[in-house]
Short mmCIF file of C-alpha atoms and ligand atoms in Angstrom, two decimals:
data_model
loop_
_atom_site.label_atom_id
_atom_site.label_comp_id
_atom_site.label_asym_id
_atom_site.label_seq_id
_atom_site.Cartn_x
_atom_site.Cartn_y
_atom_site.Cartn_z
CA MET A 1 -38.58 21.16 30.57
CA ASN A 2 -38.60 22.12 34.19
CA ILE A 3 -36.51 22.46 37.34
CA ALA A 4 -36.62 18.69 37.94
CA CYS A 5 -35.08 18.14 34.52
CA ILE A 6 -32.38 20.75 35.21
CA MET A 7 -31.49 18.94 38.45
CA LYS A 8 -31.52 15.51 36.79
CA ARG A 9 -29.14 16.41 33.94
CA LYS A 10 -25.52 15.43 34.30
CA SER A 11 -22.71 14.92 31.82
CA VAL A 12 -22.44 11.36 30.52
CA ARG A 13 -19.12 10.30 28.97
CA SER A 14 -19.84 6.65 28.24
CA TYR A 15 -22.51 5.51 25.76
CA SER A 16 -24.07 2.15 24.97
CA GLU A 17 -24.18 0.71 21.45
CA LYS A 18 -27.95 1.14 21.30
CA PRO A 19 -28.83 3.74 18.67
CA VAL A 20 -31.50 6.38 19.08
CA THR A 21 -34.35 5.25 16.82
CA GLY A 22 -38.06 5.46 16.08
CA GLU A 23 -40.25 7.77 18.14
CA MET A 24 -37.31 9.01 20.21
CA LEU A 25 -35.39 10.10 17.14
CA GLU A 26 -38.50 11.74 15.68
CA LYS A 27 -39.06 13.73 18.88
CA LEU A 28 -35.44 14.85 18.93
CA ALA A 29 -35.49 15.78 15.23
CA ALA A 30 -38.68 17.82 15.72
CA TYR A 31 -37.10 19.68 18.62
CA LEU A 32 -33.92 20.40 16.65
CA ASP A 33 -36.14 21.85 13.95
CA GLU A 34 -37.96 24.00 16.51
CA MET A 35 -34.63 25.31 17.88
CA ASN A 36 -33.40 26.01 14.34
CA HIS A 37 -36.41 28.27 13.90
CA SER A 38 -35.97 30.01 17.26
CA GLU A 39 -33.87 32.95 18.38
CA GLY A 40 -31.76 33.34 21.49
CA VAL A 41 -32.06 36.14 24.04
CA PHE A 42 -30.02 38.47 21.79
CA GLY A 43 -31.84 37.58 18.56
CA ASN A 44 -29.25 35.21 17.06
CA LYS A 45 -30.09 31.89 15.46
CA VAL A 46 -28.27 28.58 15.70
CA ARG A 47 -27.97 25.68 13.27
CA LEU A 48 -28.29 22.35 15.09
CA GLN A 49 -27.61 19.17 13.16
CA TYR A 50 -27.90 15.51 14.05
CA LEU A 51 -24.84 13.57 12.90
CA GLU A 52 -23.84 9.93 12.83
CA ASN A 53 -20.24 8.82 13.07
CA LYS A 54 -19.73 6.62 10.04
CA GLY A 55 -15.92 6.67 10.15
CA GLY A 56 -13.89 7.43 7.03
CA ASN A 57 -13.17 11.02 6.07
CA GLU A 58 -15.86 12.50 8.20
CA LYS A 59 -14.83 10.72 11.36
CA LEU A 60 -16.38 12.36 14.40
CA GLY A 61 -13.82 12.02 17.18
CA THR A 62 -13.76 12.97 20.85
CA TYR A 63 -10.07 12.43 21.73
CA GLY A 64 -10.86 9.39 23.88
CA VAL A 65 -12.77 11.46 26.44
CA ILE A 66 -16.10 10.00 25.38
CA LYS A 67 -16.62 6.26 25.13
CA GLY A 68 -18.92 4.66 22.58
CA ALA A 69 -20.53 7.81 21.15
CA ARG A 70 -21.93 7.29 17.65
CA PHE A 71 -24.64 9.93 17.37
CA PHE A 72 -24.18 13.64 17.99
CA VAL A 73 -25.90 17.00 17.80
CA ALA A 74 -23.54 19.76 16.64
CA ALA A 75 -24.19 23.52 16.80
CA ALA A 76 -23.05 26.09 14.27
CA CYS A 77 -23.66 29.83 14.57
CA LYS A 78 -22.73 32.96 12.67
CA LYS A 79 -19.78 35.01 13.82
CA ALA A 80 -21.87 37.82 15.33
CA ALA A 81 -22.28 39.77 18.56
CA TYR A 82 -23.66 37.57 21.34
CA SER A 83 -23.99 34.58 19.02
CA LEU A 84 -22.07 32.34 21.44
CA GLU A 85 -24.35 33.32 24.32
CA ASP A 86 -27.39 32.59 22.15
CA THR A 87 -25.88 29.26 21.07
CA GLY A 88 -25.46 28.31 24.74
CA TYR A 89 -29.06 29.32 25.43
CA LEU A 90 -30.61 27.37 22.53
CA PHE A 91 -28.23 24.39 22.80
CA GLU A 92 -29.05 23.98 26.51
CA LYS A 93 -32.77 23.95 25.72
CA MET A 94 -32.07 21.03 23.40
CA ILE A 95 -29.89 19.33 26.06
CA LEU A 96 -32.72 19.62 28.60
CA PHE A 97 -35.24 18.34 26.06
CA ALA A 98 -33.01 15.32 25.40
CA THR A 99 -32.67 14.76 29.17
CA ASP A 100 -36.43 14.96 29.53
CA ILE A 101 -37.04 12.21 26.98
CA GLY A 102 -34.38 9.98 28.56
CA LEU A 103 -31.30 10.64 26.44
CA ALA A 104 -27.80 11.15 27.80
CA THR A 105 -25.61 14.07 26.70
CA VAL A 106 -22.41 15.97 27.49
CA ILE A 107 -21.62 19.38 26.04
CA LEU A 108 -18.20 19.34 24.39
CA GLY A 109 -16.45 22.59 23.61
CA GLY A 110 -12.88 21.35 23.52
CA THR A 111 -12.57 17.59 23.37
CA PHE A 112 -13.86 16.95 19.87
CA GLY A 113 -12.24 16.91 16.44
CA ARG A 114 -13.52 20.18 15.04
CA SER A 115 -12.52 19.60 11.41
CA GLY A 116 -14.41 16.29 11.10
CA PHE A 117 -17.57 17.82 12.55
CA ALA A 118 -17.18 20.95 10.41
CA ARG A 119 -16.97 18.80 7.28
CA ALA A 120 -19.94 16.69 8.28
CA MET A 121 -21.98 19.83 8.95
CA GLY A 122 -20.94 21.70 5.85
CA LEU A 123 -19.72 24.62 7.98
CA THR A 124 -19.61 27.85 5.99
CA GLU A 125 -16.96 30.62 6.12
CA ASP A 126 -19.11 32.92 8.24
CA GLU A 127 -19.96 30.23 10.80
CA VAL A 128 -18.21 28.76 13.83
CA LEU A 129 -18.83 25.41 15.49
CA PRO A 130 -18.49 26.02 19.22
CA VAL A 131 -20.10 22.92 20.76
CA VAL A 132 -21.31 19.40 20.08
CA THR A 133 -22.88 16.72 22.26
CA PRO A 134 -23.17 12.98 21.88
CA VAL A 135 -26.77 11.82 22.25
CA GLY A 136 -27.68 8.30 23.23
CA TYR A 137 -28.09 5.93 26.12
CA ALA A 138 -25.65 5.84 29.01
CA GLY A 139 -23.19 2.94 28.88
CA ASP A 140 -21.37 1.15 31.73
CA GLY A 141 -17.68 1.87 31.42
CA LYS A 142 -15.88 5.18 31.51
CA SER A 143 -12.85 6.42 29.64
CA LEU A 144 -9.88 7.27 31.88
CA LEU A 145 -10.06 10.95 30.96
CA GLY A 146 -13.81 10.86 31.43
CA ARG A 147 -13.30 9.54 34.96
CA LEU A 148 -10.86 12.33 35.78
CA ILE A 149 -13.18 15.06 34.49
CA LYS A 150 -16.15 13.48 36.21
CA SER A 151 -14.54 13.53 39.66
CA ASN A 152 -14.94 17.33 39.74
CA ALA A 153 -18.39 17.40 38.15
CA GLY A 154 -20.74 17.52 41.14
CA ASN A 155 -18.96 20.46 42.77
CA ARG A 156 -20.55 23.86 42.53
CA LYS A 157 -19.37 27.17 43.92
CA PRO A 158 -21.09 28.25 47.14
CA TRP A 159 -24.14 30.45 46.75
CA ALA A 160 -22.33 33.44 48.34
CA GLU A 161 -19.75 33.50 45.53
CA LEU A 162 -22.42 33.63 42.83
CA PHE A 163 -25.45 35.62 43.94
CA PHE A 164 -25.46 39.13 45.39
CA ASP A 165 -27.81 41.71 46.84
CA SER A 166 -27.56 45.18 45.26
CA ASP A 167 -23.75 45.10 44.97
CA PHE A 168 -20.90 42.60 44.84
CA ASN A 169 -20.08 43.08 48.54
CA THR A 170 -23.33 41.59 49.86
CA PRO A 171 -24.27 37.94 49.26
CA LEU A 172 -27.95 37.39 48.54
CA ALA A 173 -29.95 35.77 51.37
CA GLU A 174 -30.33 32.06 50.69
CA ASN A 175 -34.03 32.24 51.52
CA ASP A 176 -34.70 34.82 48.80
CA GLU A 177 -37.99 34.19 47.00
CA PHE A 178 -35.92 33.44 43.86
CA ALA A 179 -33.79 30.83 45.68
CA GLU A 180 -34.99 27.89 43.59
CA VAL A 181 -34.54 29.86 40.38
CA LEU A 182 -30.97 30.75 41.31
CA GLU A 183 -30.25 27.19 42.42
CA ALA A 184 -31.27 26.09 38.92
CA VAL A 185 -28.57 28.45 37.61
CA ARG A 186 -26.03 27.20 40.15
CA GLN A 187 -26.48 23.63 38.93
CA ALA A 188 -25.92 24.51 35.26
CA PRO A 189 -23.13 22.79 33.33
CA SER A 190 -20.12 24.91 32.35
CA ALA A 191 -16.82 24.46 30.57
CA ILE A 192 -14.25 22.93 32.95
CA ASN A 193 -16.96 23.50 35.56
CA GLY A 194 -15.86 27.14 35.72
CA GLN A 195 -19.32 28.55 36.65
CA PRO A 196 -18.65 32.11 35.43
CA TRP A 197 -22.15 33.44 36.16
CA ARG A 198 -22.56 36.15 38.81
CA ILE A 199 -25.99 37.61 39.48
CA VAL A 200 -26.78 40.81 41.34
CA LYS A 201 -30.38 41.23 42.47
CA GLU A 202 -31.49 44.82 42.68
CA GLY A 203 -35.16 45.19 43.58
CA THR A 204 -37.07 43.53 40.75
CA GLU A 205 -34.04 43.27 38.47
CA PHE A 206 -31.44 40.52 38.20
CA HIS A 207 -28.22 41.64 36.55
CA PHE A 208 -26.14 38.88 34.92
CA TYR A 209 -22.36 39.31 34.89
CA SER A 210 -19.64 36.97 33.67
CA ALA A 211 -16.42 36.32 35.55
CA GLY A 212 -15.18 34.20 32.62
CA GLN A 213 -12.54 35.28 30.15
CA THR A 214 -12.87 32.60 27.47
CA GLU A 215 -15.12 32.10 24.46
CA MET A 216 -16.54 29.01 26.18
CA SER A 217 -17.63 31.08 29.18
CA ARG A 218 -19.91 32.97 26.76
CA ILE A 219 -21.63 29.64 26.02
CA ASP A 220 -21.85 29.08 29.80
CA MET A 221 -23.60 32.43 30.24
CA GLY A 222 -26.23 31.51 27.65
CA ILE A 223 -26.83 28.26 29.52
CA ALA A 224 -27.34 30.23 32.75
CA LEU A 225 -29.95 32.45 31.04
CA CYS A 226 -31.75 29.33 29.82
CA HIS A 227 -31.89 27.82 33.32
CA PHE A 228 -33.00 31.11 34.90
CA GLU A 229 -35.80 31.56 32.39
CA ILE A 230 -37.14 28.01 32.69
CA ALA A 231 -37.04 28.06 36.51
CA ALA A 232 -38.55 31.56 36.82
CA LYS A 233 -41.42 30.56 34.57
CA GLU A 234 -42.08 27.40 36.57
CA LYS A 235 -42.14 29.36 39.83
CA GLY A 236 -44.68 31.77 38.35
CA PHE A 237 -42.38 34.79 38.03
CA THR A 238 -42.92 36.78 34.86
CA GLY A 239 -40.34 39.03 33.31
CA CYS A 240 -37.99 39.38 30.39
CA PHE A 241 -34.36 39.88 29.50
CA GLN A 242 -33.26 43.41 28.78
CA VAL A 243 -29.85 44.97 28.26
CA LEU A 244 -29.59 47.82 30.78
CA ASP A 245 -26.83 50.28 31.34
CA GLN A 246 -24.77 48.46 33.97
CA LYS A 247 -21.37 49.09 35.48
CA ARG A 248 -18.54 46.88 34.34
CA ASP A 249 -15.83 46.12 36.84
CA ASN A 250 -12.34 44.66 36.49
CA ASN A 251 -13.29 41.09 37.22
CA ARG A 252 -16.77 40.78 35.77
CA LYS A 253 -18.45 41.85 32.58
CA TYR A 254 -22.13 42.81 32.46
CA LEU A 255 -24.23 40.82 29.99
CA VAL A 256 -27.96 41.36 30.47
CA SER A 257 -30.66 41.76 33.13
CA TRP A 258 -33.88 39.90 33.81
CA VAL A 259 -36.57 42.42 34.71
CA ARG A 260 -39.65 41.28 36.63
CA ARG A 261 -43.01 42.50 35.44
C1 FMN B 1 -19.51 25.12 27.13
C2 FMN B 1 -19.10 23.78 27.73
C3 FMN B 1 -18.01 23.11 27.22
C4 FMN B 1 -17.64 21.86 27.73
N1 FMN B 1 -16.59 21.18 27.16
C5 FMN B 1 -16.29 19.94 27.58
C6 FMN B 1 -15.28 19.18 26.92
O1 FMN B 1 -14.65 19.65 25.96
N2 FMN B 1 -15.02 17.93 27.35
C7 FMN B 1 -15.70 17.37 28.40
O2 FMN B 1 -15.43 16.23 28.74
N3 FMN B 1 -16.68 18.06 29.08
C8 FMN B 1 -16.98 19.33 28.67
N4 FMN B 1 -18.00 20.03 29.30
C9 FMN B 1 -18.77 19.43 30.41
C10 FMN B 1 -18.36 20.03 31.78
O3 FMN B 1 -17.10 19.52 32.15
C11 FMN B 1 -19.43 19.69 32.82
O4 FMN B 1 -20.64 20.31 32.46
C12 FMN B 1 -19.06 20.17 34.23
O5 FMN B 1 -17.91 19.49 34.68
C13 FMN B 1 -20.20 19.93 35.23
O6 FMN B 1 -20.58 18.57 35.28
P1 FMN B 1 -22.08 18.11 34.98
O7 FMN B 1 -22.39 18.54 33.56
O8 FMN B 1 -22.09 16.61 35.15
O9 FMN B 1 -22.99 18.82 35.94
C14 FMN B 1 -18.37 21.29 28.80
C15 FMN B 1 -19.48 21.97 29.32
C16 FMN B 1 -19.86 23.20 28.79
C17 FMN B 1 -21.07 23.90 29.34
#
């Protein structure tokens, strides 16, 4: 997984009939297993499961937004502090892995039938099921809803609305040495393309804030951490995530900082 893979990924809402089989399926299954044994930035785990839509009682539906999807990966996590952020972080690693091996995906937080997926996954009382993704090969057609959602997909907020120098009044210079790392964050997927991440650079620290108000924006923040970490590593910057004592303000909530070492 690298910056090229982050830039290549896009949401696919139409799938071909061709199932994921053989070596491809084995690679994906091995990676799901690796993620199920990993922890997110805040120490939470996630339970990823590969599911096939067989119809009947356990029908896995997507409200017509997704065309032709038969195979999915669903994510369950415990109801715990920062578990949604960690789910976003670990789920996005899996999404990028799938992209890397040539599989199409789209993160779904709203447009899927939760009860069918919950049944198929054997969701327990202390778990929630925030996101799923179809996995497969891109198909030709598009659902009508899919077309509508897609028309807004390529747009990203301008750099100056997302990245700041020392405080929220000063946009970060676009030629900052971390420019490519931050661009990898800017291109991240987010629920209704809301892009809630705001980053303030202060010396060797990058403070992550969220401008989002919804549960889904917590998933988005985890995705942003994933992209930042992958891109920073590729560019040779070393550091780690640390929760520092940061100011909250009315519009944005502090999450965590990345501290360069
Ligand atoms: C947490 C999350 C939830 C999402 N939920 C849905 C969804 O319910 N239905 C859908 O069609 N797309 C959903 N998306 C996909 C976004 O609409 C998409 O990532 C965004 O429009 C940017 O487009 P791109 O992924 O092609 O870059 C979701 C994305 C994220 C990160």
